[in-house]
Structure formats: C-alpha cells, structure tokens
PDB file of C-alpha atoms in Angstrom:
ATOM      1  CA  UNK A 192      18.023   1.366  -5.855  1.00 72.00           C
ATOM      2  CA  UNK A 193      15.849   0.843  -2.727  1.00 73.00           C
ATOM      3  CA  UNK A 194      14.167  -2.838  -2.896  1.00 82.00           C
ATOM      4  CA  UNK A 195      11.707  -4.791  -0.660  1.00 89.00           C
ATOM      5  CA  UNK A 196      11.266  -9.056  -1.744  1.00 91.00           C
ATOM      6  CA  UNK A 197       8.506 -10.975  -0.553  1.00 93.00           C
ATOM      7  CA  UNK A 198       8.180 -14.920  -1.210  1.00 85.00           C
ATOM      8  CA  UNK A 199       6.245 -14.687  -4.552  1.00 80.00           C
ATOM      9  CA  UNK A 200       5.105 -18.336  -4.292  1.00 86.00           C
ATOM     10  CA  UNK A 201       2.061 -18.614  -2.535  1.00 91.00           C
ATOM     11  CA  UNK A 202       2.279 -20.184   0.997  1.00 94.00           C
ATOM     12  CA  UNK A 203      -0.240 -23.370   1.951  1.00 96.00           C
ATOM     13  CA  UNK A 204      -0.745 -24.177   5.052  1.00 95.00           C
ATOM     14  CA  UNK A 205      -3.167 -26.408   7.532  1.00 97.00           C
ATOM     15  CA  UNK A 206      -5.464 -24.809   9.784  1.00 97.00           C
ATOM     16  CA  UNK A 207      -3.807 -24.314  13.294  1.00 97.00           C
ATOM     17  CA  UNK A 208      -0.695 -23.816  12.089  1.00 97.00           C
ATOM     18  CA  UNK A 209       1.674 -21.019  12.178  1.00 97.00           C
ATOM     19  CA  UNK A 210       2.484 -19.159   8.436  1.00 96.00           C
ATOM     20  CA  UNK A 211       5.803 -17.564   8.238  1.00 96.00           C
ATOM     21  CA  UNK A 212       6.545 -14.501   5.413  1.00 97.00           C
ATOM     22  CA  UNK A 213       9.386 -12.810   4.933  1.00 96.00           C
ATOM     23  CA  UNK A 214      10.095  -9.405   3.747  1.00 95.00           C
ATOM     24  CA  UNK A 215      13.989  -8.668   2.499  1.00 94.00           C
ATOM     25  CA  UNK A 216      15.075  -5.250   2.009  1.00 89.00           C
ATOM     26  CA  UNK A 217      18.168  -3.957   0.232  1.00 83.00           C
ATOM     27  CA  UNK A 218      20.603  -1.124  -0.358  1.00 75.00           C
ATOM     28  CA  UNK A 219      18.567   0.854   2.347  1.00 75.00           C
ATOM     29  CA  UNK A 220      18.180   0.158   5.842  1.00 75.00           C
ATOM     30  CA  UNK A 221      14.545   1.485   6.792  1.00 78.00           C
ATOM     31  CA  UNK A 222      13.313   3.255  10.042  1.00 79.00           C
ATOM     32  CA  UNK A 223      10.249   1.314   9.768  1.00 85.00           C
ATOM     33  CA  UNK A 224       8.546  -1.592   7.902  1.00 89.00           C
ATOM     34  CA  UNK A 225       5.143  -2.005   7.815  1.00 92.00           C
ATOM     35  CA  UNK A 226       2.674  -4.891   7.257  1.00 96.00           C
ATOM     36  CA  UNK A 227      -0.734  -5.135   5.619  1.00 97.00           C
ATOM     37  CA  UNK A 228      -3.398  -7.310   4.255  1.00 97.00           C
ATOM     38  CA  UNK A 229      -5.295  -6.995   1.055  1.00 96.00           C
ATOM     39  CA  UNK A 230      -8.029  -9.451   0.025  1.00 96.00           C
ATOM     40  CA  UNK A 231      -9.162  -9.973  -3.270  1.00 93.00           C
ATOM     41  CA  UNK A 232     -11.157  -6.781  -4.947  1.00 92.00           C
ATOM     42  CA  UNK A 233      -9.819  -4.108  -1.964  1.00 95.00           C
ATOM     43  CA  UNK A 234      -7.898  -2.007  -0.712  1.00 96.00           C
ATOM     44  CA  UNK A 235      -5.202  -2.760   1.783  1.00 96.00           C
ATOM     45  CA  UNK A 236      -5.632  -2.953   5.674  1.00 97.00           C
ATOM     46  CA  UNK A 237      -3.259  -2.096   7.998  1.00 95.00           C
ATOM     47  CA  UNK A 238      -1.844  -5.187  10.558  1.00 96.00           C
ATOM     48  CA  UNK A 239       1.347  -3.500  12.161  1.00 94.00           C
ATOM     49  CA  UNK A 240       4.521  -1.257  12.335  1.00 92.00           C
ATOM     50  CA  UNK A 241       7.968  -2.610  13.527  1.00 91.00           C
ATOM     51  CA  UNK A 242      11.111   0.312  13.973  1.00 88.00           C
ATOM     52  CA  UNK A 243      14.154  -0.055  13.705  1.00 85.00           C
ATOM     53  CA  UNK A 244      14.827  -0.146  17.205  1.00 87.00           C
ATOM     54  CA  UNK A 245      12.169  -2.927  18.203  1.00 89.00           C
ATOM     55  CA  UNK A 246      13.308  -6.404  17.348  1.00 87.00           C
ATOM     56  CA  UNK A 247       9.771  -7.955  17.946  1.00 95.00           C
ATOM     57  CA  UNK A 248       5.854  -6.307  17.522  1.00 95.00           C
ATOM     58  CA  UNK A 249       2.979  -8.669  18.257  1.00 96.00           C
ATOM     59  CA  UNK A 250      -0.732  -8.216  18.194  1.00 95.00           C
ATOM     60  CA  UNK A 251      -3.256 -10.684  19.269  1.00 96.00           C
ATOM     61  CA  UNK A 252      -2.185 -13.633  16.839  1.00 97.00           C
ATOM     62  CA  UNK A 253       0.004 -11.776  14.698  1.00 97.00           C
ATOM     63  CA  UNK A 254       3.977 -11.409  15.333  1.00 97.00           C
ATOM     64  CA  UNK A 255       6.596  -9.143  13.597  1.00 97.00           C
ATOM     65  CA  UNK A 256       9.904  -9.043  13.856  1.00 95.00           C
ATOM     66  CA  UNK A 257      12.633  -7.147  12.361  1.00 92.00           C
ATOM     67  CA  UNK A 258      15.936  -7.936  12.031  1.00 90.00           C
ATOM     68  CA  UNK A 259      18.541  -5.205  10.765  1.00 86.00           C
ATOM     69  CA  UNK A 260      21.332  -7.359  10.419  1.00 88.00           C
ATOM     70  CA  UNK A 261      19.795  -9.658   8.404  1.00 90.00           C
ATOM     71  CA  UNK A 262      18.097  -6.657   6.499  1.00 89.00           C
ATOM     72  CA  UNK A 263      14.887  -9.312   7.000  1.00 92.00           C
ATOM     73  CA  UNK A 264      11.493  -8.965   8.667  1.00 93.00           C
ATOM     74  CA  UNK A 265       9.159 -12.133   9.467  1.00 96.00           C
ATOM     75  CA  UNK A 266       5.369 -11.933   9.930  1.00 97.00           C
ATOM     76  CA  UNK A 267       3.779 -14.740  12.084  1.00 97.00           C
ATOM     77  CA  UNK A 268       0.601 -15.552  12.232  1.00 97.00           C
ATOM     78  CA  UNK A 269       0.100 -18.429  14.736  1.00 97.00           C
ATOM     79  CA  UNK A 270      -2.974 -20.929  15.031  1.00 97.00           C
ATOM     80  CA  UNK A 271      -4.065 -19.848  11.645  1.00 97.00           C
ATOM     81  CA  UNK A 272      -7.312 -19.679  10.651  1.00 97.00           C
ATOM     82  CA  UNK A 273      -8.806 -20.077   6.718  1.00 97.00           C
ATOM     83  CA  UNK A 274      -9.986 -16.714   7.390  1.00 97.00           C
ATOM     84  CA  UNK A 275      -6.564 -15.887   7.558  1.00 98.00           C
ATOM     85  CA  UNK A 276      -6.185 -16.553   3.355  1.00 98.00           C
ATOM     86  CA  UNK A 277      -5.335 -13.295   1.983  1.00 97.00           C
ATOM     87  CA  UNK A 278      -2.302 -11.522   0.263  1.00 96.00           C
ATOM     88  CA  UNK A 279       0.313  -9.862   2.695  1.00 97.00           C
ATOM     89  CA  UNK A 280       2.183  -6.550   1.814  1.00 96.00           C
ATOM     90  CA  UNK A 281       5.545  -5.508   3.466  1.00 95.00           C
ATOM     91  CA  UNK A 282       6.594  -1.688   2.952  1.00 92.00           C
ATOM     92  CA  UNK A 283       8.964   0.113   4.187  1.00 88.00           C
ATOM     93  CA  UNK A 284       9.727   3.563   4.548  1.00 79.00           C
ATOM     94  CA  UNK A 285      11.916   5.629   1.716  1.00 71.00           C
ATOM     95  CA  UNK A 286      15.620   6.506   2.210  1.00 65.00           C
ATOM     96  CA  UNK A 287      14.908   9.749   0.668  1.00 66.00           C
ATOM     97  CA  UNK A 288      11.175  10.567   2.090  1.00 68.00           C
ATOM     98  CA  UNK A 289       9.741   8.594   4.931  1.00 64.00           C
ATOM     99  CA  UNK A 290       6.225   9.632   3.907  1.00 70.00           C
ATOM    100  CA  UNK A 291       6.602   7.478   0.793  1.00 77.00           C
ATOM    101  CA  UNK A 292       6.952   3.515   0.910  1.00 85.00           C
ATOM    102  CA  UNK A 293       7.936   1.544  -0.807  1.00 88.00           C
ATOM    103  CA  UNK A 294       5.961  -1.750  -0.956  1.00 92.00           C
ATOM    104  CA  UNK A 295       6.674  -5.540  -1.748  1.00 93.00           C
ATOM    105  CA  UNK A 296       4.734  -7.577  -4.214  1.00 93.00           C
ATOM    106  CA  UNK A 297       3.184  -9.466  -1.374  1.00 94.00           C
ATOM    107  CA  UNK A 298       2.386 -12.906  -0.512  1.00 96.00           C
ATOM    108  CA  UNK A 299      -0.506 -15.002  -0.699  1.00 95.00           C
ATOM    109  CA  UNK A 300      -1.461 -16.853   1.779  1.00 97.00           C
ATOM    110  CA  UNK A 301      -4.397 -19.717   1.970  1.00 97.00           C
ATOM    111  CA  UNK A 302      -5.009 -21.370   5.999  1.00 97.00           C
ATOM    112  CA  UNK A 303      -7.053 -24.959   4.516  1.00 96.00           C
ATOM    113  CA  UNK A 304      -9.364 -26.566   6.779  1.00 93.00           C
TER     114      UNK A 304
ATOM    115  CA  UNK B 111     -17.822   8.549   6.780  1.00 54.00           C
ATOM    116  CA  UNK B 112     -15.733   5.766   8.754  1.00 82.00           C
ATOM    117  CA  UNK B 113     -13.801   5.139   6.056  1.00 94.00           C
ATOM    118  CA  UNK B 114     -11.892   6.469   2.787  1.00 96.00           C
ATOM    119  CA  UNK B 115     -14.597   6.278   0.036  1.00 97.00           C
ATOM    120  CA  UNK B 116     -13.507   6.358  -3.738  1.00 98.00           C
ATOM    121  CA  UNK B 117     -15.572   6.452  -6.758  1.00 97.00           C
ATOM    122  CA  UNK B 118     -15.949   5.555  -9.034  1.00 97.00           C
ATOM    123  CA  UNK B 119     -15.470   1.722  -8.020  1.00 97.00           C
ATOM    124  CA  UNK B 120     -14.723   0.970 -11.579  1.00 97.00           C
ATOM    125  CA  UNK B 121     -14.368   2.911 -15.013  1.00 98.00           C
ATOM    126  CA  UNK B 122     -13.835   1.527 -18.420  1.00 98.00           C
ATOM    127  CA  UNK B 123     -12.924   4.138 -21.190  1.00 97.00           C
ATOM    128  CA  UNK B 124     -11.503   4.864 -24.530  1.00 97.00           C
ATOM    129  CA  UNK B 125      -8.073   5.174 -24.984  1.00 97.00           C
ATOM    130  CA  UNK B 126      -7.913   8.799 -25.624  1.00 97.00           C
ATOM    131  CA  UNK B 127     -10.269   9.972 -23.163  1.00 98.00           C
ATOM    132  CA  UNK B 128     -10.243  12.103 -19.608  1.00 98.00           C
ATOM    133  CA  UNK B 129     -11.141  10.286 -16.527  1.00 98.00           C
ATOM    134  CA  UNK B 130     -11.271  11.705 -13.075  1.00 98.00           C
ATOM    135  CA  UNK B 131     -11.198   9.441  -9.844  1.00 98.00           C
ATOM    136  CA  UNK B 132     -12.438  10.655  -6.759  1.00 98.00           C
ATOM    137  CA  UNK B 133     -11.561  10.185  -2.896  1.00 98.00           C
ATOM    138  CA  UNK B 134     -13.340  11.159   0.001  1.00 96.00           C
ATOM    139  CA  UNK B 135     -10.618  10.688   2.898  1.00 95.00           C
ATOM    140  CA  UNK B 136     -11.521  10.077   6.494  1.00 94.00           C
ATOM    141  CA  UNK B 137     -12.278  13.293   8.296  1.00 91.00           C
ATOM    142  CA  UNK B 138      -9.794  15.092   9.803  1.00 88.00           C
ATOM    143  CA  UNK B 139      -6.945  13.037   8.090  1.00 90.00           C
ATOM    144  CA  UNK B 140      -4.106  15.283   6.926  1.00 88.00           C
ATOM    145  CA  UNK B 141      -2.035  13.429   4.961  1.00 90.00           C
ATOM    146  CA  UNK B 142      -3.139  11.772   1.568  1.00 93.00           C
ATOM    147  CA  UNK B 143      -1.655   9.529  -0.954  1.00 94.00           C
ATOM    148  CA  UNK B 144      -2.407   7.808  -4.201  1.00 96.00           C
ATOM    149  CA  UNK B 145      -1.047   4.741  -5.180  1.00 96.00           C
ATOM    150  CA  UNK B 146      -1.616   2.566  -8.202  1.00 96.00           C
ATOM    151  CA  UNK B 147      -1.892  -1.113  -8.557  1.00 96.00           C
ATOM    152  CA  UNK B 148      -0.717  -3.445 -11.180  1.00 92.00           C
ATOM    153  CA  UNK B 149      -0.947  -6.819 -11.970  1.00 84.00           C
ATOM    154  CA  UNK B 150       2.563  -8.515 -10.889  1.00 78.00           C
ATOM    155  CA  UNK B 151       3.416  -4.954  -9.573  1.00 83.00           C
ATOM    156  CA  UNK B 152       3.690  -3.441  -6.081  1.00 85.00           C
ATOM    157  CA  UNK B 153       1.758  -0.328  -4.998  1.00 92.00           C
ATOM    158  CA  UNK B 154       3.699   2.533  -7.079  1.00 92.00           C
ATOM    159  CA  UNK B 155       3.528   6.090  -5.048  1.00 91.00           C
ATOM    160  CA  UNK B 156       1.650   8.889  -7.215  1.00 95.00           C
ATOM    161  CA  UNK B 157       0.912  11.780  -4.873  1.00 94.00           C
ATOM    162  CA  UNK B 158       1.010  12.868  -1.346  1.00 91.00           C
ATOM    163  CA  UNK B 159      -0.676  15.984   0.138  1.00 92.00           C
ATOM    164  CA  UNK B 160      -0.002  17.142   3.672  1.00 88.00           C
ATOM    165  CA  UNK B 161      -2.754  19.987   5.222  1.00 83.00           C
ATOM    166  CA  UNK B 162      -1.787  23.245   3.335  1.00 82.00           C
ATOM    167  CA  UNK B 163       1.852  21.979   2.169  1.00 86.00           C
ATOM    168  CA  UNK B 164       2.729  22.045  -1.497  1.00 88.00           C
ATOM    169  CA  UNK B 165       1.921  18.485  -2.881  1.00 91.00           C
ATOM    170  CA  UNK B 166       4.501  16.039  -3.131  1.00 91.00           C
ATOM    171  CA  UNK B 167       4.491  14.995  -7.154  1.00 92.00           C
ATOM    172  CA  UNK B 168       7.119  13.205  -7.513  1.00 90.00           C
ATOM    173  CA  UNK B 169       5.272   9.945  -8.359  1.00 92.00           C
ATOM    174  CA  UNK B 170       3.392  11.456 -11.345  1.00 95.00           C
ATOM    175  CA  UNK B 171       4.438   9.157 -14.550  1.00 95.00           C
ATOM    176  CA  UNK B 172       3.805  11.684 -17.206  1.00 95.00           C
ATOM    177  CA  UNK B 173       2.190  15.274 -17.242  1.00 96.00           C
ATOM    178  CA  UNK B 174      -0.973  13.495 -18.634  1.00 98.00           C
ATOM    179  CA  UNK B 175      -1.592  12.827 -14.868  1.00 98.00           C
ATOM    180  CA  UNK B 176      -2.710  15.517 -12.208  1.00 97.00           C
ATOM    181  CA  UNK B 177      -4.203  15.437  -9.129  1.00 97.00           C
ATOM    182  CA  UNK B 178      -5.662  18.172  -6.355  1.00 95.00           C
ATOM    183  CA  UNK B 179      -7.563  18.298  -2.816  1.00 94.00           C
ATOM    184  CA  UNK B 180      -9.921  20.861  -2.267  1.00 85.00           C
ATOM    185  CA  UNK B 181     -10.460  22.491   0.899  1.00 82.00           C
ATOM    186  CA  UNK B 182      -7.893  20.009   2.600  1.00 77.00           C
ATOM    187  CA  UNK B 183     -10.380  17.293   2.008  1.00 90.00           C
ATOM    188  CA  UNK B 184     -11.599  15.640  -1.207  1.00 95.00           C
ATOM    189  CA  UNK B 185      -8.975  15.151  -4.079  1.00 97.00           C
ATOM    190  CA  UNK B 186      -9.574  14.161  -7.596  1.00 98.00           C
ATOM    191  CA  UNK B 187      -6.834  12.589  -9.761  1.00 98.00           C
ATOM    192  CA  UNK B 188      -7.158  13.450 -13.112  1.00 98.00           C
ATOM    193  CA  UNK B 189      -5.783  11.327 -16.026  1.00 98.00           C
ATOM    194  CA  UNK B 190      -6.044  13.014 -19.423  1.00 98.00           C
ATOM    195  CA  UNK B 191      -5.928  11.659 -23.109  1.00 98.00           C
ATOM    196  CA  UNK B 192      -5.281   7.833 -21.320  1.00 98.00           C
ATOM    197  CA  UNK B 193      -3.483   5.544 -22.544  1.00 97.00           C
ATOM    198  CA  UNK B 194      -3.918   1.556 -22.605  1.00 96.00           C
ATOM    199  CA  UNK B 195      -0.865   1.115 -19.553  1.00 95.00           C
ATOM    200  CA  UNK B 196      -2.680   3.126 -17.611  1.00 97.00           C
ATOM    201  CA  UNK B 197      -5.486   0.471 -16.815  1.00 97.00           C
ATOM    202  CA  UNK B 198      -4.606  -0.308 -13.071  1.00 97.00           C
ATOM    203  CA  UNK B 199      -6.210  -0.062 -10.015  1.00 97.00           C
ATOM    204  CA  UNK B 200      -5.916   3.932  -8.216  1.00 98.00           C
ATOM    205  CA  UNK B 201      -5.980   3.439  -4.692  1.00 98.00           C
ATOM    206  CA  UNK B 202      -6.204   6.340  -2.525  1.00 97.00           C
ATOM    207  CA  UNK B 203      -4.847   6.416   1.619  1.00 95.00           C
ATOM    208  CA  UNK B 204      -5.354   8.956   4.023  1.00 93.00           C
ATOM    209  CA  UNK B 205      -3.654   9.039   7.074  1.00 90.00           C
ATOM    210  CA  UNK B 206      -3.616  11.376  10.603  1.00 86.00           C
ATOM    211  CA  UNK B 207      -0.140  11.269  10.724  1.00 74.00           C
ATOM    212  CA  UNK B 208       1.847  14.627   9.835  1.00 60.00           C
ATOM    213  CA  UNK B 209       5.876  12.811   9.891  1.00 56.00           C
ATOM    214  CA  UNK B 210       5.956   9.523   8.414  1.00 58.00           C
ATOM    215  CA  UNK B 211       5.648   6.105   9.887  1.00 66.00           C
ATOM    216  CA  UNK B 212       1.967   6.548  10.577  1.00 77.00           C
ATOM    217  CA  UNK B 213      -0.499   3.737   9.394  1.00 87.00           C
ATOM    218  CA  UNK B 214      -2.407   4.330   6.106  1.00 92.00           C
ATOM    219  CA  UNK B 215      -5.815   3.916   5.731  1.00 94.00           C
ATOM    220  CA  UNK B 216      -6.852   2.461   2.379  1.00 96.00           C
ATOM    221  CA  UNK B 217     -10.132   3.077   0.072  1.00 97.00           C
ATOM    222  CA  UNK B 218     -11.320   0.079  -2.396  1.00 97.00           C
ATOM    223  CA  UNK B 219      -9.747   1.035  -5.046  1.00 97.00           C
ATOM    224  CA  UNK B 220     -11.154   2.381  -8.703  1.00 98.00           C
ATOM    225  CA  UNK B 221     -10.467   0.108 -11.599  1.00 97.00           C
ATOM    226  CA  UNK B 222      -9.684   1.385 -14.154  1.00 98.00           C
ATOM    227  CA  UNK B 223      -9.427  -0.300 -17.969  1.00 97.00           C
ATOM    228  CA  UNK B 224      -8.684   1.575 -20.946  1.00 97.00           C
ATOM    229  CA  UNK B 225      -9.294   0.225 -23.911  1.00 96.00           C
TER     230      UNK B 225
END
C-alpha cells in the first residue's frame, strides 16, 4: 500500500543552523508532495508544494526538494530560528485520487537558543 | 471569516452518545475535507466535498459516522452512538482548488474524548 516515513525522532538543533527532514515515499510515485507545519493545540499550516517535475521549491528560508529517484523529499530550513520549533508534516498526493493525501507522522523539530 | 472556524473547540461525551462537529470553511472555498488526528497517527482522510459533486466517502470508518455541507458552505460531521476509539482530534480543510494539488487550509481542530 501507498506509504509516506518521516524521521520519528525529534530533531535538535542550535539556533542559526540549518534543520534537514526527510519525507520517504513508497510503492507510489506522487505528482506532488506537500509540506506543512502544525504547532502544538492546531491545526496544520501550509509551507509549500514540490511536483514531480521540479527538483527544488524554496520560499524565503524554507527549501524543498524532491527527488523521484530516490522516492525522497528534504525540507530545509536554513538560519533557524527557535520560533522555528514545531512538528513538520509531509503528504503526498493519492495514486488512486489526487484530492486525497496521504500524510506522514511528522517531525518535531526544536531551533535552541 | 479569514479563516476555517470549527466548533466546538473541544467536546467530552459519553460513550454512547451523538456528537456533531461543525466547520465554517473560508468563503468561497469549494473543496472541503475532514481529517482526523490521532496520537502516534497521521491525518486519516474522512470526507471530501467538491461544489455540487456527490461527496467523496470513502474515508468514513463505520456507518456510525456521517457528514453533510449545506448550501455549499457549512458542513457538520455527525458521529452517532460513539465509541471510546473515536476520541481524536476532527480537523476540517477547505481549499479553492477544484483538481488536486491545491494547498489546504486548516481549522483548529475539535477534540474530541469519549469516555
């Protein structure tokens, strides 16, 4: 069946730096994958949309990139700020209905001053 | 409103019970979904409507579940006689995209615990 891994261990990092999380996908290769944040208590906030055909998405400090060989997508977010600490949620689109996603487990992230 | 509002924010109820769950969706938004929310789980698709189309159900986990949108706008999902694995939170999304790949904007959730 259709599957989308994200790091479940929760990524530490220093102030400044850049966090790296990865999104895996399997038995499906997905038009799309999408990225969002969701802080404790609420509901999910959209970051950005990578497509199959674009190997690299960036907005202000935020990067994507998608990579269909290695069925893999890697979310950047460079001079990271502890403002930055929240859970991040991959999804990507259904093989058999790109209206429904299908969504990691996330990964949490804390940026420590 | 700017945003998708749900109420309510949270519910606790007798196993047993009804509950209904509300969302408001941002105007002019076509396309809504819910979703609910686990702990250790990943958002789990429930129910999409698009405009006038017949709702996708697909995500329903038992008949106890139901869901509609009135006038293409507000939708209520309806859980009857619940049950203690129901307890999750029901997130609804709205979104102005007809085809897929559009971005989906989320409401805070409803808690819900059944005890």
């Amino acid at each position: 069946s259709q599957k989308i891994e994200q790091n479940s261990e929760a990524l530490n990092i220093q102030e400044g730096k850049t966090a790296t999380l990865t999104c895996n996908y399997t038995n499906y290769s997905p038009a799309y994958l999408q990225w969002y944040r969701q802080d404790p208590g609420r509901g999910p906030v959209f970051l950005l949309l990578i497509r199959e055909n674009e190997k690299e998405k960036r907005k202000e400090r935020l990067k994507v990139t998608f990579d269909t060989t290695l069925k893999q997508s890697l979310f950047h977010i460079t001079a990271s700020q502890p403002a930055d600490s929240a859970t991040y949620l991959c999804a990507q689109a259904n093989a058999g209905n790109n209206r429904k996603l299908i969504w990691g487990l996330g990964t949490s992230l804390a940026v420590n001053p | 409103g700017a945003g998708v509002s749900q109420s309510p924010s949270n519910k606790v109820t007798e196993k047993g019970k009804d509950v209904e769950l509300r969302c408001d969706p941002i105007s002019g938004h076509t396309a809504l979904y819910w979703y609910r929310q686990s702990l250790g789980q990943g958002l789990e698709f429930l129910i999409y409507f698009q405009g006038n189309s017949a709702p996708d159900k697909s995500g329903l986990p038992s008949d106890r579940f139901s869901a509609e949108r009135t006038g293409g706008s507000v939708s209520t999902l309806t859980i009857q006689r619940t049950q203690q694995e129901d307890s999750a939170v029901y997130l609804c999304a709205s979104s102005p995209t007809i085809a897929g790949a559009g971005e989906l904007f989320f409401g805070e959730g409803s808690r819900l615990t059944v005890l």
